[in-house]
PDB file of C-alpha atoms in Angstrom:
ATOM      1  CA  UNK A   1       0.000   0.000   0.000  1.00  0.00           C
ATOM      2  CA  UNK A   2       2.989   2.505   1.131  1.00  0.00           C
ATOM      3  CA  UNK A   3       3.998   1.648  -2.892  1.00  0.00           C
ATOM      4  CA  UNK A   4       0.696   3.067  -4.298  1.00  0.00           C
ATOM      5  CA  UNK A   5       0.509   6.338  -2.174  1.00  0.00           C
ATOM      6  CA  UNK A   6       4.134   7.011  -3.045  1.00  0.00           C
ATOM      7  CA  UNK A   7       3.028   6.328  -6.666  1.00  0.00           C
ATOM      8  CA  UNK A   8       0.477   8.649  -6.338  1.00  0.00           C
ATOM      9  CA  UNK A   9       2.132  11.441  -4.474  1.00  0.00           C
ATOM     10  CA  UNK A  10       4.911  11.424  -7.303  1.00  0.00           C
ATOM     11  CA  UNK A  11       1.850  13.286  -9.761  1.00  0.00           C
ATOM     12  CA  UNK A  12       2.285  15.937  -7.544  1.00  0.00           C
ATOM     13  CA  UNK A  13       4.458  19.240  -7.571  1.00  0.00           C
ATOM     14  CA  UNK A  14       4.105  19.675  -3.885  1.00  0.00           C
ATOM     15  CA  UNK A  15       5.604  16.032  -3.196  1.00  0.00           C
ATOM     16  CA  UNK A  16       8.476  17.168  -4.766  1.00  0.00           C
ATOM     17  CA  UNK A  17       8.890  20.185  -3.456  1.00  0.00           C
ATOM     18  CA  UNK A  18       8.381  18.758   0.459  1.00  0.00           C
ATOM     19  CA  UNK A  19      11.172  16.059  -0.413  1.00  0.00           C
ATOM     20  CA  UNK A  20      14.100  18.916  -1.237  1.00  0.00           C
ATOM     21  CA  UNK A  21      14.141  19.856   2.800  1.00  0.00           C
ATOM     22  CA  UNK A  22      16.444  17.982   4.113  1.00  0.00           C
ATOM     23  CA  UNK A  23      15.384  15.104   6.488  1.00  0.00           C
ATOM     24  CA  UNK A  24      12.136  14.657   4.220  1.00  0.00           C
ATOM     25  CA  UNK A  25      12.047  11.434   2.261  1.00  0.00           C
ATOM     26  CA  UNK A  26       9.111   9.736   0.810  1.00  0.00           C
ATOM     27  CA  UNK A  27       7.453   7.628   3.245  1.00  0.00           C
ATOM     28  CA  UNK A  28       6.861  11.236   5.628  1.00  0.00           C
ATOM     29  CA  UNK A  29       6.122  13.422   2.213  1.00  0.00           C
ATOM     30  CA  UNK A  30       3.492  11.597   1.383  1.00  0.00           C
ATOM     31  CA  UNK A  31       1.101  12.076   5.560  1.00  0.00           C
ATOM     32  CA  UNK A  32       2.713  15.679   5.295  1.00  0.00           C
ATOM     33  CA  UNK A  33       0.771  16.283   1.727  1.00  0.00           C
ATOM     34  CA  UNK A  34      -2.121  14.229   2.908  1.00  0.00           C
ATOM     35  CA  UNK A  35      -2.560  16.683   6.299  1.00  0.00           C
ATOM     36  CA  UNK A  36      -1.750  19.738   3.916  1.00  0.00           C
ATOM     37  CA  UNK A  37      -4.311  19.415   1.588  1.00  0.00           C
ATOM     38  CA  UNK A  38      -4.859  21.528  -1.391  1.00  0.00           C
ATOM     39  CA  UNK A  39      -1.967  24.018  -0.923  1.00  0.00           C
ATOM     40  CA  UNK A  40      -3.375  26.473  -3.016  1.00  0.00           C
ATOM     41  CA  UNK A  41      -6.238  27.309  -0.341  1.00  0.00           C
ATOM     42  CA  UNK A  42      -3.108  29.255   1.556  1.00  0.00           C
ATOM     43  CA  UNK A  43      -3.156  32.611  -0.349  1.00  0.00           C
ATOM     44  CA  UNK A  44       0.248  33.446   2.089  1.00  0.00           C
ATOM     45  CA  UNK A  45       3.256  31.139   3.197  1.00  0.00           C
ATOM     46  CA  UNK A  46       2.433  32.370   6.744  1.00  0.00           C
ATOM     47  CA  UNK A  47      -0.906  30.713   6.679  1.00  0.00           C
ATOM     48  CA  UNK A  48       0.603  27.248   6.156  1.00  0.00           C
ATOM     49  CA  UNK A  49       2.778  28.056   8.708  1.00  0.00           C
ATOM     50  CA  UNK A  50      -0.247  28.546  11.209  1.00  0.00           C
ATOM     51  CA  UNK A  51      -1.595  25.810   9.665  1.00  0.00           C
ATOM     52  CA  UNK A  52       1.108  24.073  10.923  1.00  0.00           C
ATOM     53  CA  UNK A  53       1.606  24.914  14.378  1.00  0.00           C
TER      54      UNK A  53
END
């Protein structure tokens, strides 16, 4: 199953993007984009930040 959702998460821009920090690989990119959402619903980096906390 961990196979598929990697699969999956590899369509996606922000997958990428989460893997480049350092630390991130793909088995924690994957629950990170899955809690995240649709990224595009923060209009402000700051917001996802909140989100975040």
């Amino acid at each position: 199953m961990e196979d598929r959702i990697v699969a999956l998460a590899n369509e996606l821009e922000e997958y990428k993007i989460i893997q480049s920090i350092p630390g991130i690989g793909e088995k924690i990119a994957a629950p990170i984009i899955s809690e995240m959402g649709e990224i595009d619903r923060f209009n402000h980096p700051k917001k996802l930040v909140a989100f975040a906390e």
